[in-house]
Amino acid sequence: TTTTTTTMDAKKNNEPPPTIEKSTPSKGSSLPKIPASVLERVSKQRSKLSMVVLGHVDAGKSTLMGQVLVQLGNIEKRIVNKFQKQAADIGKASFALAWVMDEDDSERERGVTMEIATKFAKTKTHDLTILDAPGHADFIPAMITGTASADVGILVVASTVGEFESGFTTGAGQTREHIVLARGLGVSQWIIAVNKLDAVEWSQQRYNDIKNQLTPFLQSSGFNMKRVSFVPISGLLGINVKERQEQKAQALFKWYSGPTLLEAVDNFVPAQRNVEKPMRLIITDVYTEGKGVVIRGRIVQGVLQTGDRIVVLPIGDEDNVVRVQTASGMGLDGVVVAGDFVDVIVHGIDVVRISPGCIVSHAHSSLRPPIVTRIQAKILLMGELGMPVIKGSRMLMHMHSLDVPVVLSKLLSQQKQNNNSTVQEKPRILSAGASATVEIAISERICMEAYNVCRPLGRFVLRRYGDTIAVGMVEKVF
């Protein structure tokens, strides 16, 4: 595998070029020929990043993203004014910006995000797909779906006294769980947005206290701190989001001289894209439109073009692509590539047979992902477990848009926390914080691949009775 970067145009605009990871297909595969002109056009595109926004409930995630969209010019001021009036009418005036992201009536009434909200925006450097994830513990499965689709992330923490502590306290808040899940799902570049700092009078001491508590936990969770930045902000007031606005927050800029939030976003390294691997599209939604069926999802590797022959797995239905386009409208005509959120229009597949979590690939048998009911995986258990994990334990496996019941059919080995040298073979019980190799029996046929073959189809989360038990990577499929 080699990595090539194209710097034409990127240099002109002072932007980092998109990075394309090229892989040689295995011998005997019939990978569709990608015209050189298409690869050239792809390499000249701006960097595209999918960015998930996480944090404890009421940390201000939706309000902050509403502010970002307003300051980038994606939302007209008259729409915000309308939201402000409507929110004030129901006694939630401070939620107006959050309504930019929270479009469902029940979300607006409760003031809580329940589903992933998706918006598109452009910064100086990147074309962003913004995924605003729920913060409440009841909606962790939706948060997992959003994080599994992300390249980079923003973790929003509230700096008000008591609010940060409630989000970060062991076993209580969602901040810790979000950090662990994000690392397990492969999101390694992060901005920690220290929000609501205006409520504590832009206190440097409070900012440093939060940073000093989070940093060791981020490091112990496996994050490279060179890829993590802390940015103090006020999402509600819009201070230090796009512009510093020093006149409005003189106390902040007496001690802070770092980037604004959007400058930190522009500092994200462009994601590598496996455009020459067999195409994989993870379906997140499906609906009818006119005479056709629209399959919506994210391409995680490969290239798809209008006219290609595809198959939807595990159901096995095949059809030709009538039309394909990016959901944001910011891509190339008739061509979509790894990293794109896309709409694929087909005519010959029944909409009732397709569901979120199905996988689209090219139809040739050598290009399809395996359909499995059993895997061998390496899992990392959470630091606190409410119940013992033993052979035969039943859990729910979450991966991308899918959740399916599973059983731990074999405990092959484990390495206990802080004891990397000692491997215990065939343990009777798995310890909190340990890493283990296990076999997992899956209750239905699904598409999975080894992590080193296709990362998005090789990562998963195990949960039980509403608690996260482990994050894992697939080593073998059977």
Tab-separated table of C-alpha atoms in Angstrom:
chain	number	residue	atom	x	y	z
A	1	THR	CA	0.000	0.000	0.000
A	2	THR	CA	1.276	3.458	-0.908
A	3	THR	CA	-0.059	6.888	-0.110
A	4	THR	CA	-0.094	9.642	-2.715
A	5	THR	CA	-1.072	13.257	-2.236
A	6	THR	CA	-1.887	15.762	-4.931
A	7	THR	CA	-0.914	19.345	-4.193
A	8	MET	CA	-2.255	21.081	-7.325
A	9	ASP	CA	-4.874	23.710	-6.467
A	10	ALA	CA	-4.387	22.943	-2.766
A	11	LYS	CA	-1.205	24.997	-2.797
A	12	LYS	CA	-3.032	27.825	-4.554
A	13	ASN	CA	-5.629	28.016	-1.808
A	14	ASN	CA	-3.140	27.388	0.993
A	15	GLU	CA	-5.047	24.202	1.885
A	16	PRO	CA	-3.721	20.767	2.828
A	17	PRO	CA	-4.360	18.395	-0.082
A	18	PRO	CA	-6.705	15.442	0.270
A	19	THR	CA	-4.869	12.203	0.918
A	20	ILE	CA	-5.698	9.125	-1.115
A	21	GLU	CA	-4.545	5.720	0.030
A	22	LYS	CA	-4.057	3.367	-2.907
A	23	SER	CA	-4.149	-0.402	-2.580
A	24	THR	CA	-3.392	-3.050	-5.147
A	25	PRO	CA	-6.395	-5.361	-5.575
A	26	SER	CA	-5.848	-9.039	-4.890
A	27	LYS	CA	-4.983	-11.300	-7.786
A	28	GLY	CA	-8.020	-12.562	-9.634
A	29	SER	CA	-10.400	-9.859	-8.416
A	30	SER	CA	-12.330	-7.910	-11.047
A	31	LEU	CA	-12.203	-4.496	-9.455
A	32	PRO	CA	-14.045	-2.052	-11.744
A	33	LYS	CA	-11.607	0.034	-13.731
A	34	ILE	CA	-11.467	3.564	-12.354
A	35	PRO	CA	-10.687	5.954	-15.223
A	36	ALA	CA	-7.546	8.005	-14.721
A	37	SER	CA	-9.587	11.164	-15.306
A	38	VAL	CA	-11.835	10.255	-12.349
A	39	LEU	CA	-8.857	9.622	-10.040
A	40	GLU	CA	-7.361	12.948	-11.123
A	41	ARG	CA	-10.621	14.805	-10.387
A	42	VAL	CA	-10.911	13.059	-7.020
A	43	SER	CA	-7.344	13.962	-6.071
A	44	LYS	CA	-8.018	17.628	-6.809
A	45	GLN	CA	-11.076	17.818	-4.556
A	46	ARG	CA	-11.009	19.739	-1.314
A	47	SER	CA	-10.531	17.799	1.889
A	48	LYS	CA	-13.788	16.190	3.058
A	49	LEU	CA	-14.240	15.387	6.737
A	50	SER	CA	-17.083	13.867	8.684
A	51	MET	CA	-17.109	15.517	12.122
A	52	VAL	CA	-19.069	14.138	15.075
A	53	VAL	CA	-19.990	16.394	18.000
A	54	LEU	CA	-20.141	14.609	21.372
A	55	GLY	CA	-20.579	15.534	25.007
A	56	HIS	CA	-22.712	15.113	28.104
A	57	VAL	CA	-26.373	16.119	27.915
A	58	ASP	CA	-26.839	19.926	28.125
A	59	ALA	CA	-23.165	20.643	27.391
A	60	GLY	CA	-24.364	22.918	24.561
A	61	LYS	CA	-23.549	20.776	21.511
A	62	SER	CA	-26.544	21.679	19.340
A	63	THR	CA	-26.375	25.367	20.287
A	64	LEU	CA	-22.681	25.437	19.404
A	65	MET	CA	-23.237	23.766	16.023
A	66	GLY	CA	-26.115	26.123	15.312
A	67	GLN	CA	-23.750	28.998	16.055
A	68	VAL	CA	-21.096	27.479	13.749
A	69	LEU	CA	-23.588	27.223	10.872
A	70	VAL	CA	-24.787	30.792	11.433
A	71	GLN	CA	-21.250	32.192	11.521
A	72	LEU	CA	-20.282	30.236	8.388
A	73	GLY	CA	-23.294	31.707	6.597
A	74	ASN	CA	-25.132	28.406	6.174
A	75	ILE	CA	-28.208	29.621	8.059
A	76	GLU	CA	-29.896	32.912	7.250
A	77	LYS	CA	-30.409	35.391	10.088
A	78	ARG	CA	-34.165	35.535	9.426
A	79	ILE	CA	-34.449	31.810	10.141
A	80	VAL	CA	-32.624	32.242	13.458
A	81	ASN	CA	-34.939	35.150	14.297
A	82	LYS	CA	-37.946	32.920	13.575
A	83	PHE	CA	-36.520	30.185	15.830
A	84	GLN	CA	-35.887	32.745	18.590
A	85	LYS	CA	-39.521	33.866	18.504
A	86	GLN	CA	-40.858	30.288	18.424
A	87	ALA	CA	-38.528	29.172	21.229
A	88	ALA	CA	-39.480	32.161	23.378
A	89	ASP	CA	-43.177	31.329	22.895
A	90	ILE	CA	-42.660	27.970	24.661
A	91	GLY	CA	-40.307	29.345	27.307
A	92	LYS	CA	-37.063	28.064	25.742
A	93	ALA	CA	-35.556	31.248	24.306
A	94	SER	CA	-31.964	30.079	24.899
A	95	PHE	CA	-32.594	26.979	22.736
A	96	ALA	CA	-33.111	28.893	19.474
A	97	LEU	CA	-29.676	28.106	18.019
A	98	ALA	CA	-30.048	24.438	18.992
A	99	TRP	CA	-33.168	24.298	16.818
A	100	VAL	CA	-30.930	24.713	13.769
A	101	MET	CA	-29.761	21.144	14.490
A	102	ASP	CA	-32.734	19.738	16.450
A	103	GLU	CA	-35.509	19.790	13.852
A	104	ASP	CA	-37.846	17.238	15.440
A	105	ASP	CA	-40.746	18.698	17.455
A	106	SER	CA	-40.222	16.315	20.378
A	107	GLU	CA	-36.516	17.245	20.536
A	108	ARG	CA	-37.431	20.934	20.617
A	109	GLU	CA	-40.068	20.454	23.301
A	110	ARG	CA	-37.753	18.403	25.533
A	111	GLY	CA	-34.610	20.386	24.726
A	112	VAL	CA	-32.730	17.107	24.193
A	113	THR	CA	-31.154	15.711	21.005
A	114	MET	CA	-32.418	12.159	20.391
A	115	GLU	CA	-31.228	11.346	16.859
A	116	ILE	CA	-28.132	12.155	14.819
A	117	ALA	CA	-28.603	15.546	13.124
A	118	THR	CA	-26.617	15.958	9.891
A	119	LYS	CA	-25.631	19.284	8.323
A	120	PHE	CA	-23.075	20.287	5.701
A	121	ALA	CA	-20.687	23.238	5.844
A	122	LYS	CA	-17.480	24.589	4.319
A	123	THR	CA	-14.528	26.043	6.189
A	124	LYS	CA	-11.404	27.536	4.647
A	125	THR	CA	-9.829	24.077	4.401
A	126	HIS	CA	-12.481	21.358	4.635
A	127	ASP	CA	-15.912	20.379	3.368
A	128	LEU	CA	-17.583	19.227	6.582
A	129	THR	CA	-20.364	16.795	7.292
A	130	ILE	CA	-21.420	17.719	10.837
A	131	LEU	CA	-22.964	14.921	12.910
A	132	ASP	CA	-24.590	16.261	16.091
A	133	ALA	CA	-24.892	13.244	18.408
A	134	PRO	CA	-27.220	12.811	21.412
A	135	GLY	CA	-25.661	13.308	24.840
A	136	HIS	CA	-28.228	11.502	26.971
A	137	ALA	CA	-27.392	7.982	28.159
A	138	ASP	CA	-30.683	6.667	26.730
A	139	PHE	CA	-29.533	7.470	23.194
A	140	ILE	CA	-26.019	5.968	23.217
A	141	PRO	CA	-26.855	3.669	20.243
A	142	ALA	CA	-27.538	6.755	18.091
A	143	MET	CA	-24.295	8.297	19.355
A	144	ILE	CA	-22.419	5.131	18.315
A	145	THR	CA	-23.922	5.331	14.816
A	146	GLY	CA	-22.728	8.917	14.408
A	147	THR	CA	-19.258	8.290	15.810
A	148	ALA	CA	-18.759	5.230	13.601
A	149	SER	CA	-19.293	7.504	10.573
A	150	ALA	CA	-16.815	10.181	11.705
A	151	ASP	CA	-13.248	11.060	10.723
A	152	VAL	CA	-12.748	13.700	13.431
A	153	GLY	CA	-14.669	15.016	16.418
A	154	ILE	CA	-15.470	17.843	18.799
A	155	LEU	CA	-16.060	16.943	22.448
A	156	VAL	CA	-18.084	19.706	24.106
A	157	VAL	CA	-17.704	20.044	27.877
A	158	ALA	CA	-19.566	22.587	29.997
A	159	SER	CA	-17.280	24.587	32.286
A	160	THR	CA	-19.994	25.740	34.690
A	161	VAL	CA	-19.352	24.566	38.247
A	162	GLY	CA	-21.000	21.214	38.873
A	163	GLU	CA	-21.968	20.666	35.219
A	164	PHE	CA	-18.538	19.492	34.110
A	165	GLU	CA	-18.237	17.298	37.193
A	166	SER	CA	-21.634	15.656	36.588
A	167	GLY	CA	-20.579	14.827	33.030
A	168	PHE	CA	-17.156	13.477	33.972
A	169	THR	CA	-17.861	11.680	37.266
A	170	THR	CA	-17.118	7.951	37.035
A	171	GLY	CA	-20.251	5.948	36.386
A	172	ALA	CA	-22.527	8.990	36.188
A	173	GLY	CA	-21.834	11.294	33.241
A	174	GLN	CA	-21.495	10.546	29.566
A	175	THR	CA	-18.227	12.410	28.947
A	176	ARG	CA	-16.069	9.432	29.973
A	177	GLU	CA	-18.124	6.919	28.004
A	178	HIS	CA	-18.104	9.136	24.908
A	179	ILE	CA	-14.302	9.409	25.069
A	180	VAL	CA	-13.818	5.639	25.358
A	181	LEU	CA	-16.352	4.868	22.613
A	182	ALA	CA	-14.850	7.465	20.293
A	183	ARG	CA	-11.377	5.937	20.639
A	184	GLY	CA	-12.710	2.423	20.172
A	185	LEU	CA	-14.581	3.497	17.032
A	186	GLY	CA	-11.411	4.960	15.545
A	187	VAL	CA	-11.839	8.747	15.812
A	188	SER	CA	-8.360	9.966	16.755
A	189	GLN	CA	-8.374	13.736	15.989
A	190	TRP	CA	-10.266	15.828	18.530
A	191	ILE	CA	-11.044	19.344	19.650
A	192	ILE	CA	-12.125	19.691	23.270
A	193	ALA	CA	-14.459	22.699	23.243
A	194	VAL	CA	-14.531	24.104	26.785
A	195	ASN	CA	-17.973	25.686	26.500
A	196	LYS	CA	-19.902	28.157	28.684
A	197	LEU	CA	-16.651	29.637	29.988
A	198	ASP	CA	-18.393	33.025	30.008
A	199	ALA	CA	-20.532	31.685	32.891
A	200	VAL	CA	-17.386	31.495	35.069
A	201	GLU	CA	-16.094	34.888	33.898
A	202	TRP	CA	-13.571	33.375	31.490
A	203	SER	CA	-11.604	31.899	34.365
A	204	GLN	CA	-8.182	30.588	33.352
A	205	GLN	CA	-8.073	28.531	36.537
A	206	ARG	CA	-11.347	26.765	35.660
A	207	TYR	CA	-10.150	26.129	32.074
A	208	ASN	CA	-6.859	24.665	33.325
A	209	ASP	CA	-8.639	22.544	35.931
A	210	ILE	CA	-10.871	20.986	33.237
A	211	LYS	CA	-7.901	20.478	30.914
A	212	ASN	CA	-5.845	18.863	33.681
A	213	GLN	CA	-8.647	16.440	34.541
A	214	LEU	CA	-9.374	15.436	30.948
A	215	THR	CA	-5.798	15.095	29.671
A	216	PRO	CA	-4.758	12.032	31.758
A	217	PHE	CA	-8.023	10.274	30.918
A	218	LEU	CA	-7.583	10.973	27.199
A	219	GLN	CA	-4.017	9.652	27.355
A	220	SER	CA	-5.041	6.512	29.259
A	221	SER	CA	-7.784	5.939	26.669
A	222	GLY	CA	-5.145	5.789	23.928
A	223	PHE	CA	-5.305	9.273	22.392
A	224	ASN	CA	-2.190	10.939	20.981
A	225	MET	CA	-2.356	14.385	22.607
A	226	LYS	CA	-0.616	15.918	19.594
A	227	ARG	CA	-3.919	15.303	17.795
A	228	VAL	CA	-6.055	16.814	20.559
A	229	SER	CA	-6.517	20.552	21.120
A	230	PHE	CA	-8.415	22.496	23.801
A	231	VAL	CA	-10.349	25.623	22.821
A	232	PRO	CA	-12.264	27.873	25.292
A	233	ILE	CA	-15.544	29.188	23.835
A	234	SER	CA	-19.057	30.432	24.441
A	235	GLY	CA	-21.350	28.682	21.974
A	236	LEU	CA	-24.369	30.765	22.953
A	237	LEU	CA	-22.572	34.104	22.563
A	238	GLY	CA	-20.435	32.957	19.628
A	239	ILE	CA	-17.174	34.080	21.241
A	240	ASN	CA	-13.990	32.395	19.935
A	241	VAL	CA	-16.044	30.261	17.529
A	242	LYS	CA	-15.135	31.880	14.196
A	243	GLU	CA	-13.673	35.146	15.428
A	244	ARG	CA	-11.997	36.066	18.693
A	245	GLN	CA	-14.305	39.054	19.450
A	246	GLU	CA	-11.793	40.395	21.962
A	247	GLN	CA	-13.954	43.395	22.893
A	248	LYS	CA	-16.682	41.057	24.205
A	249	ALA	CA	-14.334	38.824	26.206
A	250	GLN	CA	-11.287	40.819	27.239
A	251	ALA	CA	-10.799	38.619	30.303
A	252	LEU	CA	-10.393	35.540	28.060
A	253	PHE	CA	-7.827	36.984	25.716
A	254	LYS	CA	-5.636	38.257	28.516
A	255	TRP	CA	-4.463	34.650	28.930
A	256	TYR	CA	-5.598	32.765	25.776
A	257	SER	CA	-3.797	33.274	22.470
A	258	GLY	CA	-4.600	29.986	20.699
A	259	PRO	CA	-6.874	29.313	17.731
A	260	THR	CA	-10.600	29.890	17.487
A	261	LEU	CA	-12.803	26.802	17.186
A	262	LEU	CA	-13.017	26.987	13.387
A	263	GLU	CA	-9.279	27.654	13.094
A	264	ALA	CA	-8.747	24.466	15.118
A	265	VAL	CA	-11.125	22.640	12.745
A	266	ASP	CA	-9.060	23.863	9.800
A	267	ASN	CA	-5.993	22.381	11.514
A	268	PHE	CA	-7.438	18.855	11.279
A	269	VAL	CA	-5.272	16.629	9.078
A	270	PRO	CA	-7.146	15.460	5.931
A	271	ALA	CA	-8.334	11.854	6.183
A	272	GLN	CA	-6.791	9.050	4.159
A	273	ARG	CA	-9.214	7.472	1.687
A	274	ASN	CA	-8.976	3.916	0.354
A	275	VAL	CA	-10.331	4.731	-3.089
A	276	GLU	CA	-8.838	1.706	-4.847
A	277	LYS	CA	-10.137	-0.923	-2.429
A	278	PRO	CA	-13.417	-2.764	-3.172
A	279	MET	CA	-16.338	-0.392	-2.668
A	280	ARG	CA	-18.273	-0.535	0.616
A	281	LEU	CA	-21.321	1.617	1.322
A	282	ILE	CA	-23.015	1.436	4.737
A	283	ILE	CA	-26.744	2.142	4.438
A	284	THR	CA	-28.213	4.580	6.968
A	285	ASP	CA	-31.606	5.229	5.344
A	286	VAL	CA	-33.763	4.100	2.425
A	287	TYR	CA	-36.922	5.552	0.890
A	288	THR	CA	-38.879	5.749	-2.347
A	289	GLU	CA	-38.814	8.787	-4.600
A	290	GLY	CA	-40.887	8.751	-7.780
A	291	LYS	CA	-40.295	5.427	-9.536
A	292	GLY	CA	-36.957	4.823	-7.849
A	293	VAL	CA	-35.555	3.766	-4.515
A	294	VAL	CA	-33.047	6.086	-2.813
A	295	ILE	CA	-30.346	4.337	-0.776
A	296	ARG	CA	-28.618	6.801	1.536
A	297	GLY	CA	-25.384	6.093	3.355
A	298	ARG	CA	-21.657	6.615	3.551
A	299	ILE	CA	-19.023	5.131	1.282
A	300	VAL	CA	-16.208	3.937	3.532
A	301	GLN	CA	-13.887	2.733	0.789
A	302	GLY	CA	-13.754	2.524	-2.988
A	303	VAL	CA	-15.452	4.457	-5.801
A	304	LEU	CA	-19.027	4.198	-7.128
A	305	GLN	CA	-20.241	5.526	-10.470
A	306	THR	CA	-23.547	5.817	-12.273
A	307	GLY	CA	-24.150	2.600	-14.232
A	308	ASP	CA	-22.194	0.311	-11.881
A	309	ARG	CA	-23.712	-3.082	-11.026
A	310	ILE	CA	-24.217	-3.312	-7.252
A	311	VAL	CA	-25.524	-5.780	-4.684
A	312	VAL	CA	-27.205	-5.096	-1.342
A	313	LEU	CA	-26.025	-7.505	1.364
A	314	PRO	CA	-26.886	-9.686	3.161
A	315	ILE	CA	-30.136	-9.886	1.123
A	316	GLY	CA	-28.244	-10.416	-2.169
A	317	ASP	CA	-30.455	-8.259	-4.439
A	318	GLU	CA	-28.606	-6.790	-7.446
A	319	ASP	CA	-29.288	-3.787	-9.668
A	320	ASN	CA	-27.603	-1.134	-11.788
A	321	VAL	CA	-27.058	2.344	-10.361
A	322	VAL	CA	-29.412	4.745	-12.153
A	323	ARG	CA	-27.911	7.814	-10.534
A	324	VAL	CA	-25.503	8.572	-7.711
A	325	GLN	CA	-24.824	11.885	-6.001
A	326	THR	CA	-23.398	13.242	-2.758
A	327	ALA	CA	-25.987	14.120	-0.125
A	328	SER	CA	-24.323	17.524	0.297
A	329	GLY	CA	-24.290	18.328	-3.418
A	330	MET	CA	-20.571	19.161	-3.145
A	331	GLY	CA	-19.115	16.195	-5.064
A	332	LEU	CA	-18.475	15.182	-8.665
A	333	ASP	CA	-21.300	14.436	-11.112
A	334	GLY	CA	-21.995	10.703	-11.297
A	335	VAL	CA	-18.972	9.713	-9.177
A	336	VAL	CA	-18.772	9.275	-5.389
A	337	VAL	CA	-15.759	8.143	-3.406
A	338	ALA	CA	-14.701	6.954	0.040
A	339	GLY	CA	-15.713	9.486	2.673
A	340	ASP	CA	-18.786	10.752	0.820
A	341	PHE	CA	-22.319	10.670	2.234
A	342	VAL	CA	-24.326	9.669	-0.818
A	343	ASP	CA	-27.723	9.011	-2.355
A	344	VAL	CA	-27.805	6.028	-4.709
A	345	ILE	CA	-30.904	5.699	-6.910
A	346	VAL	CA	-31.945	2.239	-8.154
A	347	HIS	CA	-35.137	0.927	-9.784
A	348	GLY	CA	-34.988	-2.843	-9.451
A	349	ILE	CA	-34.780	-3.508	-5.681
A	350	ASP	CA	-37.819	-3.568	-3.396
A	351	VAL	CA	-37.532	-0.849	-0.737
A	352	VAL	CA	-39.028	-3.117	1.962
A	353	ARG	CA	-36.096	-5.535	1.628
A	354	ILE	CA	-33.457	-2.893	2.423
A	355	SER	CA	-32.772	-1.644	5.944
A	356	PRO	CA	-30.164	0.508	7.717
A	357	GLY	CA	-27.034	-1.542	8.385
A	358	CYS	CA	-27.112	-3.359	5.052
A	359	ILE	CA	-23.951	-3.066	2.957
A	360	VAL	CA	-23.701	-2.147	-0.724
A	361	SER	CA	-20.774	-3.464	-2.774
A	362	HIS	CA	-20.058	-4.090	-6.420
A	363	ALA	CA	-21.902	-7.207	-7.562
A	364	HIS	CA	-18.994	-9.435	-8.641
A	365	SER	CA	-18.531	-12.265	-6.136
A	366	SER	CA	-14.838	-11.439	-5.587
A	367	LEU	CA	-15.706	-7.876	-4.532
A	368	ARG	CA	-18.342	-8.679	-1.921
A	369	PRO	CA	-17.692	-8.585	1.837
A	370	PRO	CA	-18.175	-11.876	3.694
A	371	ILE	CA	-21.515	-12.621	5.328
A	372	VAL	CA	-20.859	-14.176	8.727
A	373	THR	CA	-22.469	-15.511	11.887
A	374	ARG	CA	-19.252	-15.956	13.900
A	375	ILE	CA	-16.108	-13.886	14.436
A	376	GLN	CA	-12.902	-13.886	16.445
A	377	ALA	CA	-12.213	-10.483	17.956
A	378	LYS	CA	-9.936	-8.542	20.277
A	379	ILE	CA	-11.991	-6.610	22.827
A	380	LEU	CA	-11.137	-4.014	25.463
A	381	LEU	CA	-13.423	-4.136	28.485
A	382	MET	CA	-14.586	-1.038	30.319
A	383	GLY	CA	-12.932	-0.090	33.592
A	384	GLU	CA	-16.135	-0.745	35.532
A	385	LEU	CA	-18.458	-3.698	34.951
A	386	GLY	CA	-21.784	-4.096	36.709
A	387	MET	CA	-21.937	-7.843	36.028
A	388	PRO	CA	-19.231	-10.455	35.323
A	389	VAL	CA	-18.390	-11.288	31.710
A	390	ILE	CA	-18.260	-15.058	31.233
A	391	LYS	CA	-18.598	-17.608	28.466
A	392	GLY	CA	-22.183	-17.523	27.229
A	393	SER	CA	-22.751	-13.856	28.152
A	394	ARG	CA	-25.466	-12.333	25.951
A	395	MET	CA	-24.960	-8.814	24.656
A	396	LEU	CA	-25.987	-6.396	21.947
A	397	MET	CA	-23.388	-5.670	19.282
A	398	HIS	CA	-23.465	-2.157	17.807
A	399	MET	CA	-21.570	-1.400	14.612
A	400	HIS	CA	-22.216	1.539	12.253
A	401	SER	CA	-26.023	1.568	11.684
A	402	LEU	CA	-26.610	-1.944	12.987
A	403	ASP	CA	-27.328	-3.549	16.335
A	404	VAL	CA	-27.708	-7.302	16.703
A	405	PRO	CA	-27.837	-9.768	19.631
A	406	VAL	CA	-24.677	-11.843	20.151
A	407	VAL	CA	-23.223	-14.412	22.551
A	408	LEU	CA	-19.620	-14.682	23.755
A	409	SER	CA	-19.207	-18.306	22.689
A	410	LYS	CA	-15.505	-18.723	23.641
A	411	LEU	CA	-13.102	-16.848	25.910
A	412	LEU	CA	-9.731	-17.565	24.281
A	413	SER	CA	-7.346	-15.387	26.315
A	414	GLN	CA	-6.987	-12.159	28.275
A	415	GLN	CA	-4.332	-9.709	29.360
A	416	LYS	CA	-5.211	-7.891	32.550
A	417	GLN	CA	-4.851	-4.147	32.859
A	418	ASN	CA	-1.282	-2.948	33.584
A	419	ASN	CA	0.093	-6.454	32.996
A	420	ASN	CA	0.925	-6.680	29.305
A	421	SER	CA	3.397	-9.538	29.727
A	422	THR	CA	1.029	-12.104	31.234
A	423	VAL	CA	-1.505	-13.780	28.950
A	424	GLN	CA	-4.124	-15.929	30.624
A	425	GLU	CA	-5.366	-18.710	28.334
A	426	LYS	CA	-9.035	-19.750	28.385
A	427	PRO	CA	-10.067	-17.587	31.334
A	428	ARG	CA	-13.297	-18.395	33.162
A	429	ILE	CA	-14.161	-14.723	33.606
A	430	LEU	CA	-13.021	-11.473	31.954
A	431	SER	CA	-11.745	-8.699	34.214
A	432	ALA	CA	-12.699	-5.010	34.074
A	433	GLY	CA	-10.161	-3.038	32.050
A	434	ALA	CA	-8.607	-6.175	30.496
A	435	SER	CA	-8.063	-6.849	26.811
A	436	ALA	CA	-9.268	-10.232	25.632
A	437	THR	CA	-9.518	-12.425	22.558
A	438	VAL	CA	-12.952	-13.981	22.188
A	439	GLU	CA	-15.193	-15.775	19.736
A	440	ILE	CA	-18.594	-14.206	19.213
A	441	ALA	CA	-21.674	-15.963	17.836
A	442	ILE	CA	-24.004	-13.566	16.007
A	443	SER	CA	-27.758	-14.166	15.983
A	444	GLU	CA	-28.200	-13.282	12.298
A	445	ARG	CA	-26.177	-13.122	9.089
A	446	ILE	CA	-24.388	-9.780	8.736
A	447	CYS	CA	-21.481	-8.328	6.761
A	448	MET	CA	-18.261	-8.041	8.736
A	449	GLU	CA	-14.595	-8.002	7.743
A	450	ALA	CA	-11.314	-8.195	9.585
A	451	TYR	CA	-10.195	-4.806	10.848
A	452	ASN	CA	-7.079	-4.862	8.670
A	453	VAL	CA	-9.230	-5.430	5.568
A	454	CYS	CA	-11.966	-2.835	6.134
A	455	ARG	CA	-11.825	-0.809	9.327
A	456	PRO	CA	-15.453	0.414	9.425
A	457	LEU	CA	-16.714	-3.183	9.039
A	458	GLY	CA	-14.210	-4.444	11.605
A	459	ARG	CA	-15.091	-2.237	14.602
A	460	PHE	CA	-17.920	-2.763	17.081
A	461	VAL	CA	-19.212	-2.004	20.571
A	462	LEU	CA	-20.706	-4.537	23.010
A	463	ARG	CA	-23.438	-3.337	25.377
A	464	ARG	CA	-25.677	-5.025	27.956
A	465	TYR	CA	-28.685	-3.655	29.844
A	466	GLY	CA	-27.872	-0.125	28.700
A	467	ASP	CA	-24.206	-0.246	29.772
A	468	THR	CA	-21.176	-0.326	27.483
A	469	ILE	CA	-19.190	-3.497	28.185
A	470	ALA	CA	-16.410	-3.410	25.593
A	471	VAL	CA	-15.133	-2.030	22.309
A	472	GLY	CA	-13.668	-4.460	19.812
A	473	MET	CA	-11.898	-5.146	16.528
A	474	VAL	CA	-12.482	-8.156	14.286
A	475	GLU	CA	-9.453	-10.420	13.794
A	476	LYS	CA	-11.081	-13.282	11.824
A	477	VAL	CA	-14.463	-14.002	10.275
A	478	PHE	CA	-15.968	-17.486	9.930
